[in-house]
Amino acid sequence: MRLFEPLAINGMTMPNRVLVPAMVTRLSGEDGYVNQDVIDRYVRYAVGGVGLIVVEATAVHSTKSGPLLRLSEDRFIDGHARLVRAVRAVSDSKIVPQIIHFTKVARSGWRQTIEMLDAGDINRVIEDFGLAAGRARAAGYDGVELHSAHAYTLSSFLSRLNKRRDEYTGRTLEGRLRLLGKVMRRVRLAVGENFPVGVRFLSEEAIKNGYALPEAKLMARRMAQLGVDYLSLSVGGKFEDAIHRTGQPLYPYTGYSGDKCMPGDWYPALPHADHAATVKHYLNGKGFDVPVVSVGKISTPQEAERLLVEGKADIIGMARQLLTDPDWLRKLEQGRDDDIVLCIYCNVCKQLDENFKKVTCFLWPKGALQAPADETNAERPAWPTEGAGLEALVGDGQITLSWRRPAGGSVSGYDIYRAEDDGTATCVEAVKSTKYADRLVLGGLRYMYYVRAFDHSGRASPPSNLAHVAMPMPDFAGTTETTVPRQL
Amino acid sequence: MRLFEPLAINGMTMPNRVLVPAMVTRLSGEDGYVNQDVIDRYVRYAVGGVGLIVVEATAVHSTKSGPLLRLSEDRFIDGHARLVRAVRAVSDSKIVPQIIHFTKVARSGWRQTIEMLDAGDINRVIEDFGLAAGRARAAGYDGVELHSAHAYTLSSFLSRLNKRRDEYTGRTLEGRLRLLGKVMRRVRLAVGENFPVGVRFLSEEAIKNGYALPEAKLMARRMAQLGVDYLSLSVGGKFEDAIHRTGQPLYPYTGYSGDKCMPGDWYPALPHADHAATVKHYLNGKGFDVPVVSVGKISTPQEAERLLVEGKADIIGMARQLLTDPDWLRKLEQGRDDDIVLCIYCNVCKQLDENFKKVTCFLWPKGALQAPADETNAERPAWPTEGAGLEALVGDGQITLSWRRPAGGSVSGYDIYRAEDDGTATCVEAVKSTKYADRLVLGGLRYMYYVRAFDHSGRASPPSNLAHVAMPMPDFAGTTETTVPRQL
């Protein structure tokens, strides 16, 4: 499989094509230091054998914020060095920090915009990026990623909503790209040529008047011109449509652009895969081979492999899916695809983040701070001798399923499989209790369901009995037609 | 070409595959009657030979609003009958009205939501749709289209944000689909089986928590089950993210979902074509052959034809492009593709609409209320004997073009053609004066430009001289690096 092909990026060799994009964990304290919980989180991905771990956004400066890692002073280097050593000790996964500059936000809803920054402030941003990148190298990281996406400083300069009118003017693409150019130059000065520097940026802002793919392609080309070593795409996550909650600082994933950044279960699979494909195709056509990371609701090995085979991506980024199951790649390698716990995009992780709580996965054992260990010697869940007893009832425009608990093994949750008409059954949801109401069913169709119990390692029971059910076509007769002439 | 293949829709035969989607004109008075300006607008499309004209949203009820056509009472039928006769007199284009129900909006920003409607109100909605559809048939229209898109009543019931908890509950798909089912049943009762009834609805709401393609596919299937005769897709255009302007009623195309509904020039071509393709593929796979209309920044005959050939659409909907040039199809038929005036998606039409002004096109002659007649016997624009004198200057991150006025012919505007590197030149903009600043150019690239003047019929001059220009790569050297150690 192409997923297992190594990839050399400016001297750093990813052992495979799977990348963990930067994800807020809220595991660090406000002091900005790496702590054991943070180390445990990233070591867990390393145990799973991913190719490249991008550590959560790490501030290049000292502006106050909630829990957030820092590389804003030399005193933070040691903690990062410990993290790097812990990852190296368990796998050949590569690891880079995502370094970020953000402007100020207040609990009142006020936020500092980039138009408020003077020349000195901007020079400080450039300088801080350079110094933080240097510290990343000093800590032993394999490279560094510049955060130029979402609601943060570099992205705000790239934005079509940049209202500056100086050398960073929002009126020209070159003006918008200027800060990134200066930052990249300064970072290179700090880390040298032979150190991978990636950039994460938006293929689409997903806000009113925000930029879209045609400009993102040109931005990608500029990054390639600047010698950026990999490009990681994202979408949305902006302040402009964020919803202010009283007493909380504005948080940029609370609006529609936040939905697009982390598309929920009601979105199709791979909603943004064409963005990476378009950017990659454009760059390759212009003679650049800088690797492009595709992201957005990529869950299954088949989906991921197809993107690589079809030339739509060089690297597969999975955030929520790898949070759910950091052993994704190792299970695939061991021929245990069936044991992969699939993310259901319920976005409990996103809600935890929005509420400034430690980010965990709904599908982990209750109370767990990290993904459970992959224990293959435990007893696999098994239905009781009388069977799973799956029943499906129709009523009130929904189908309600219920079933028995397994008799053996420890149970982490249940996957719900559904087939429409005589089609193939696919997993449509995972739940933790022994019932489920399917509210997205259509009258006039036949549905077939089965359920599988799975344990903390994703090892599943056999399918339950099949439950077949016909949704009746609703009756639309009303009370009004009797008073009306049959035809005008 | 597939574009010229007729299509039979429940007894109505479209002479070709081109459809004018419903577009606000603001040409009618607040009295709701069809007037001569309205007739002229639609006759203009008929002269151009389009297959199906969908008349702008026409209210089924009497709720107060700005300028808006009505079919809410029998007294409105005559005006519509005159419109139908006027269209029939000039072409075999088919014509249907789009009938709409909307809830109340106030200048204070207050709006009535569907949760405020009681059972009697809802029965009245159903009844009003039936009666208005009957009036449409009585007026001689070829069919009728139900407006179930954007911010209006039927769409609000379909929405994932529907907060009702009765038989129309937003908690189940069936609850959300219930009103449409009842309306469709009532409309059939009014117009009979042998009268085309189309539905326009959203493939994606493009608002926070709004629905996306997976649910749109099931909605489309319900419409097919109900015997809807064609499906016309749109995106966004919702109240939820609309921007309230003091003293104006809330207008649903002012937010990001309005951007998605009418994507501007910074969006790629055909941004939503995959939506229609996905819906059509799903329906066809389930044995339904209801025609699907694709829309969204479709401009050129090549793009339109490709969608048909590749099975991604049955009908091509073009709103802004046909507003710009209603002769699009006839010019194509006459082998005059080069005379088509291409929409530049400047959205001046959208701004006029948002400001409650009569909707015209920026590329029409100044002050014109309708697209100019196609006059092929006038003198074609020609450059002066000394040439067009196109010059390109680089500075401030942009390329500034200037050129001479043509010596002969009347000039409506100028198409700007640009090639990047050694690529193919494409038309990137149209302007009305003899200068243009290109602000989306990237340093390090070579650009080639030429300009063509066109008259009101789109007949263009030969290309001007070519202007070649190299954008220098910007210098990112700053003042900061001297104070910094070369490497940490």
JSON list of N, CA and C in Angstrom, two decimals, chain B residues 23 44-45 319-328 331 340-346 349 360-364 370-372 454 456:
[
{"chain": "B", "resi": 23, "resn": "MET", "atom": "N", "xyz": [-34.65, 34.44, -10.74]},
{"chain": "B", "resi": 23, "resn": "MET", "atom": "CA", "xyz": [-33.79, 35.55, -10.29]},
{"chain": "B", "resi": 23, "resn": "MET", "atom": "C", "xyz": [-34.66, 36.74, -9.95]},
{"chain": "B", "resi": 44, "resn": "ARG", "atom": "N", "xyz": [-36.82, 38.60, -23.23]},
{"chain": "B", "resi": 44, "resn": "ARG", "atom": "CA", "xyz": [-35.43, 38.68, -23.68]},
{"chain": "B", "resi": 44, "resn": "ARG", "atom": "C", "xyz": [-34.75, 37.31, -23.62]},
{"chain": "B", "resi": 45, "resn": "TYR", "atom": "N", "xyz": [-35.04, 36.54, -22.56]},
{"chain": "B", "resi": 45, "resn": "TYR", "atom": "CA", "xyz": [-34.48, 35.18, -22.48]},
{"chain": "B", "resi": 45, "resn": "TYR", "atom": "C", "xyz": [-35.07, 34.30, -23.59]},
{"chain": "B", "resi": 319, "resn": "ALA", "atom": "N", "xyz": [-27.85, 31.60, -14.01]},
{"chain": "B", "resi": 319, "resn": "ALA", "atom": "CA", "xyz": [-28.61, 32.80, -13.66]},
{"chain": "B", "resi": 319, "resn": "ALA", "atom": "C", "xyz": [-27.83, 34.03, -14.12]},
{"chain": "B", "resi": 320, "resn": "ARG", "atom": "N", "xyz": [-26.73, 34.32, -13.43]},
{"chain": "B", "resi": 320, "resn": "ARG", "atom": "CA", "xyz": [-25.99, 35.55, -13.75]},
{"chain": "B", "resi": 320, "resn": "ARG", "atom": "C", "xyz": [-25.46, 35.54, -15.18]},
{"chain": "B", "resi": 321, "resn": "GLN", "atom": "N", "xyz": [-25.03, 34.38, -15.68]},
{"chain": "B", "resi": 321, "resn": "GLN", "atom": "CA", "xyz": [-24.50, 34.33, -17.05]},
{"chain": "B", "resi": 321, "resn": "GLN", "atom": "C", "xyz": [-25.57, 34.68, -18.07]},
{"chain": "B", "resi": 322, "resn": "LEU", "atom": "N", "xyz": [-26.80, 34.21, -17.86]},
{"chain": "B", "resi": 322, "resn": "LEU", "atom": "CA", "xyz": [-27.87, 34.52, -18.82]},
{"chain": "B", "resi": 322, "resn": "LEU", "atom": "C", "xyz": [-28.41, 35.93, -18.62]},
{"chain": "B", "resi": 323, "resn": "LEU", "atom": "N", "xyz": [-28.27, 36.46, -17.41]},
{"chain": "B", "resi": 323, "resn": "LEU", "atom": "CA", "xyz": [-28.61, 37.88, -17.21]},
{"chain": "B", "resi": 323, "resn": "LEU", "atom": "C", "xyz": [-27.65, 38.73, -18.05]},
{"chain": "B", "resi": 324, "resn": "THR", "atom": "N", "xyz": [-26.36, 38.39, -17.95]},
{"chain": "B", "resi": 324, "resn": "THR", "atom": "CA", "xyz": [-25.35, 39.12, -18.74]},
{"chain": "B", "resi": 324, "resn": "THR", "atom": "C", "xyz": [-25.64, 38.99, -20.23]},
{"chain": "B", "resi": 325, "resn": "ASP", "atom": "N", "xyz": [-25.82, 37.77, -20.68]},
{"chain": "B", "resi": 325, "resn": "ASP", "atom": "CA", "xyz": [-26.03, 37.55, -22.11]},
{"chain": "B", "resi": 325, "resn": "ASP", "atom": "C", "xyz": [-27.13, 36.51, -22.37]},
{"chain": "B", "resi": 326, "resn": "PRO", "atom": "N", "xyz": [-28.37, 37.00, -22.50]},
{"chain": "B", "resi": 326, "resn": "PRO", "atom": "CA", "xyz": [-29.49, 36.06, -22.74]},
{"chain": "B", "resi": 326, "resn": "PRO", "atom": "C", "xyz": [-29.39, 35.38, -24.10]},
{"chain": "B", "resi": 327, "resn": "ASP", "atom": "N", "xyz": [-28.48, 35.85, -24.97]},
{"chain": "B", "resi": 327, "resn": "ASP", "atom": "CA", "xyz": [-28.33, 35.24, -26.30]},
{"chain": "B", "resi": 327, "resn": "ASP", "atom": "C", "xyz": [-27.28, 34.12, -26.32]},
{"chain": "B", "resi": 328, "resn": "TRP", "atom": "N", "xyz": [-26.82, 33.73, -25.14]},
{"chain": "B", "resi": 328, "resn": "TRP", "atom": "CA", "xyz": [-25.78, 32.70, -24.98]},
{"chain": "B", "resi": 328, "resn": "TRP", "atom": "C", "xyz": [-26.02, 31.50, -25.89]},
{"chain": "B", "resi": 331, "resn": "LYS", "atom": "N", "xyz": [-26.30, 32.32, -29.80]},
{"chain": "B", "resi": 331, "resn": "LYS", "atom": "CA", "xyz": [-24.96, 32.59, -30.35]},
{"chain": "B", "resi": 331, "resn": "LYS", "atom": "C", "xyz": [-24.20, 31.28, -30.54]},
{"chain": "B", "resi": 340, "resn": "ILE", "atom": "N", "xyz": [-20.27, 35.53, -27.25]},
{"chain": "B", "resi": 340, "resn": "ILE", "atom": "CA", "xyz": [-20.92, 35.46, -25.94]},
{"chain": "B", "resi": 340, "resn": "ILE", "atom": "C", "xyz": [-20.24, 36.41, -24.97]},
{"chain": "B", "resi": 341, "resn": "VAL", "atom": "N", "xyz": [-21.04, 37.22, -24.29]},
{"chain": "B", "resi": 341, "resn": "VAL", "atom": "CA", "xyz": [-20.50, 38.09, -23.25]},
{"chain": "B", "resi": 341, "resn": "VAL", "atom": "C", "xyz": [-20.47, 37.27, -21.96]},
{"chain": "B", "resi": 342, "resn": "LEU", "atom": "N", "xyz": [-19.28, 37.03, -21.47]},
{"chain": "B", "resi": 342, "resn": "LEU", "atom": "CA", "xyz": [-19.15, 36.18, -20.28]},
{"chain": "B", "resi": 342, "resn": "LEU", "atom": "C", "xyz": [-19.36, 36.98, -19.00]},
{"chain": "B", "resi": 343, "resn": "CYS", "atom": "N", "xyz": [-20.15, 36.42, -18.12]},
{"chain": "B", "resi": 343, "resn": "CYS", "atom": "CA", "xyz": [-20.34, 37.01, -16.79]},
{"chain": "B", "resi": 343, "resn": "CYS", "atom": "C", "xyz": [-19.00, 37.02, -16.08]},
{"chain": "B", "resi": 344, "resn": "ILE", "atom": "N", "xyz": [-18.71, 38.13, -15.40]},
{"chain": "B", "resi": 344, "resn": "ILE", "atom": "CA", "xyz": [-17.44, 38.23, -14.66]},
{"chain": "B", "resi": 344, "resn": "ILE", "atom": "C", "xyz": [-17.66, 38.05, -13.16]},
{"chain": "B", "resi": 345, "resn": "TYR", "atom": "N", "xyz": [-18.89, 37.72, -12.78]},
{"chain": "B", "resi": 345, "resn": "TYR", "atom": "CA", "xyz": [-19.20, 37.45, -11.37]},
{"chain": "B", "resi": 345, "resn": "TYR", "atom": "C", "xyz": [-18.75, 38.58, -10.45]},
{"chain": "B", "resi": 346, "resn": "CYS", "atom": "N", "xyz": [-18.96, 39.81, -10.95]},
{"chain": "B", "resi": 346, "resn": "CYS", "atom": "CA", "xyz": [-18.65, 40.99, -10.14]},
{"chain": "B", "resi": 346, "resn": "CYS", "atom": "C", "xyz": [-19.74, 41.22, -9.10]},
{"chain": "B", "resi": 349, "resn": "CYS", "atom": "N", "xyz": [-25.13, 42.81, -9.80]},
{"chain": "B", "resi": 349, "resn": "CYS", "atom": "CA", "xyz": [-26.55, 42.42, -9.77]},
{"chain": "B", "resi": 349, "resn": "CYS", "atom": "C", "xyz": [-26.99, 42.07, -8.35]},
{"chain": "B", "resi": 360, "resn": "THR", "atom": "N", "xyz": [-29.93, 44.84, -12.76]},
{"chain": "B", "resi": 360, "resn": "THR", "atom": "CA", "xyz": [-29.39, 44.89, -14.12]},
{"chain": "B", "resi": 360, "resn": "THR", "atom": "C", "xyz": [-27.98, 44.32, -14.07]},
{"chain": "B", "resi": 361, "resn": "CYS", "atom": "N", "xyz": [-27.32, 44.32, -15.24]},
{"chain": "B", "resi": 361, "resn": "CYS", "atom": "CA", "xyz": [-25.97, 43.77, -15.32]},
{"chain": "B", "resi": 361, "resn": "CYS", "atom": "C", "xyz": [-24.96, 44.89, -15.56]},
{"chain": "B", "resi": 362, "resn": "PHE", "atom": "N", "xyz": [-23.86, 44.83, -14.84]},
{"chain": "B", "resi": 362, "resn": "PHE", "atom": "CA", "xyz": [-22.78, 45.81, -15.00]},
{"chain": "B", "resi": 362, "resn": "PHE", "atom": "C", "xyz": [-22.29, 45.89, -16.44]},
{"chain": "B", "resi": 363, "resn": "LEU", "atom": "N", "xyz": [-22.36, 44.78, -17.16]},
{"chain": "B", "resi": 363, "resn": "LEU", "atom": "CA", "xyz": [-21.81, 44.76, -18.52]},
{"chain": "B", "resi": 363, "resn": "LEU", "atom": "C", "xyz": [-22.80, 45.25, -19.58]},
{"chain": "B", "resi": 364, "resn": "TRP", "atom": "N", "xyz": [-24.05, 45.54, -19.16]},
{"chain": "B", "resi": 364, "resn": "TRP", "atom": "CA", "xyz": [-24.98, 46.13, -20.11]},
{"chain": "B", "resi": 364, "resn": "TRP", "atom": "C", "xyz": [-24.62, 47.61, -20.30]},
{"chain": "B", "resi": 370, "resn": "GLN", "atom": "N", "xyz": [-32.64, 46.45, -19.67]},
{"chain": "B", "resi": 370, "resn": "GLN", "atom": "CA", "xyz": [-32.64, 45.09, -20.21]},
{"chain": "B", "resi": 370, "resn": "GLN", "atom": "C", "xyz": [-31.35, 44.86, -20.98]},
{"chain": "B", "resi": 371, "resn": "ALA", "atom": "N", "xyz": [-31.05, 43.59, -21.20]},
{"chain": "B", "resi": 371, "resn": "ALA", "atom": "CA", "xyz": [-29.89, 43.26, -22.02]},
{"chain": "B", "resi": 371, "resn": "ALA", "atom": "C", "xyz": [-30.07, 43.86, -23.41]},
{"chain": "B", "resi": 372, "resn": "PRO", "atom": "N", "xyz": [-29.02, 44.44, -23.99]},
{"chain": "B", "resi": 372, "resn": "PRO", "atom": "CA", "xyz": [-29.15, 45.04, -25.32]},
{"chain": "B", "resi": 372, "resn": "PRO", "atom": "C", "xyz": [-29.49, 44.00, -26.38]},
{"chain": "B", "resi": 454, "resn": "PHE", "atom": "N", "xyz": [-15.25, 44.81, -26.87]},
{"chain": "B", "resi": 454, "resn": "PHE", "atom": "CA", "xyz": [-16.47, 44.18, -27.40]},
{"chain": "B", "resi": 454, "resn": "PHE", "atom": "C", "xyz": [-17.62, 45.17, -27.38]},
{"chain": "B", "resi": 456, "resn": "HIS", "atom": "N", "xyz": [-22.05, 45.82, -27.70]},
{"chain": "B", "resi": 456, "resn": "HIS", "atom": "CA", "xyz": [-23.21, 45.36, -26.93]},
{"chain": "B", "resi": 456, "resn": "HIS", "atom": "C", "xyz": [-23.66, 43.97, -27.31]}
]
